[in-house]
Coordinates of C-alpha atoms in Angstrom, one line a residue:
M235 CA 153.8 162.7 9.8
D236 CA 153.1 166.3 10.8
K237 CA 151.6 167.0 14.2
N238 CA 148.1 168.2 14.1
I239 CA 147.5 171.7 15.5
R240 CA 144.2 173.5 16.2
I241 CA 143.4 175.4 13.1
A242 CA 140.0 177.1 13.9
I243 CA 137.0 177.1 16.2
L244 CA 133.8 176.0 14.5
N245 CA 130.5 177.7 15.2
N246 CA 128.1 174.8 14.9
E247 CA 127.7 171.2 13.9
F248 CA 126.5 172.1 10.4
E249 CA 129.7 174.0 9.7
A250 CA 131.7 170.9 11.0
Q251 CA 129.8 168.5 8.7
L252 CA 130.4 170.7 5.6
L253 CA 134.1 171.1 6.6
E254 CA 134.5 167.4 7.1
A255 CA 133.1 166.6 3.7
A256 CA 135.4 169.1 2.0
L257 CA 138.5 167.9 3.9
N258 CA 137.7 164.3 3.1
E259 CA 137.2 165.1 -0.6
Q260 CA 140.6 166.8 -0.7
Q261 CA 142.1 164.0 1.4
I262 CA 143.4 166.3 4.1
A263 CA 144.0 164.5 7.4
H264 CA 142.1 166.1 10.3
H265 CA 140.1 165.5 13.4
F266 CA 137.5 167.5 15.4
E267 CA 137.2 168.2 19.1
C268 CA 133.6 168.8 20.1
Y269 CA 133.1 171.0 23.2
R270 CA 129.8 169.4 24.1
D271 CA 129.8 168.2 27.7
L272 CA 126.6 166.4 28.8
A273 CA 127.4 167.0 32.4
Y274 CA 127.1 170.7 31.9
D275 CA 124.3 170.6 29.2
G276 CA 126.4 172.2 26.5
I277 CA 127.3 175.4 28.3
F278 CA 130.8 175.3 27.0
Q279 CA 129.6 175.3 23.4
L280 CA 127.7 178.5 24.1
Q281 CA 130.9 180.1 25.4
R282 CA 133.6 178.6 23.2
G283 CA 131.9 177.5 20.0
W284 CA 130.8 174.1 18.8
G285 CA 134.4 172.7 18.7
A286 CA 137.7 172.9 16.9
V287 CA 139.3 171.4 13.8
Y288 CA 142.8 170.1 14.0
A289 CA 145.1 169.4 11.0
S290 CA 148.7 169.8 10.0
E291 CA 150.4 173.2 9.8
A292 CA 151.0 172.5 6.1
D293 CA 147.2 172.3 5.5
R294 CA 146.4 175.4 7.6
S295 CA 145.7 177.8 4.8
T296 CA 143.6 175.3 2.8
V297 CA 141.5 174.5 5.9
L298 CA 141.0 178.2 6.6
Q299 CA 140.0 178.9 3.0
I300 CA 137.4 176.2 3.1
I301 CA 136.0 177.5 6.4
E302 CA 135.8 181.0 4.9
E303 CA 133.8 179.6 2.0
I304 CA 131.5 177.7 4.2
R305 CA 130.8 180.7 6.3
K306 CA 129.7 182.6 3.2
I307 CA 126.8 180.1 2.8
P308 CA 123.5 181.7 4.0
Q309 CA 122.1 179.9 7.0
G310 CA 118.5 180.1 8.3
N311 CA 115.1 179.9 6.8
N312 CA 114.9 181.9 3.6

């Protein structure tokens, strides 16, 4: 089994949810580390991003491609 490495920092929970669905669909083993800390009222998320995604080095390019596609999706109220 490959060791999981940090692949990318995620901007928000929406991005994480979309990424998780895509990775599960492609059966890519992964996990997330959320930077939310209740003791500091989420200040680390403002500075460091929502959190990070971890996966194997072998899946790195696939994960990054999926993130790139997710970030092309318009966000906000249109």
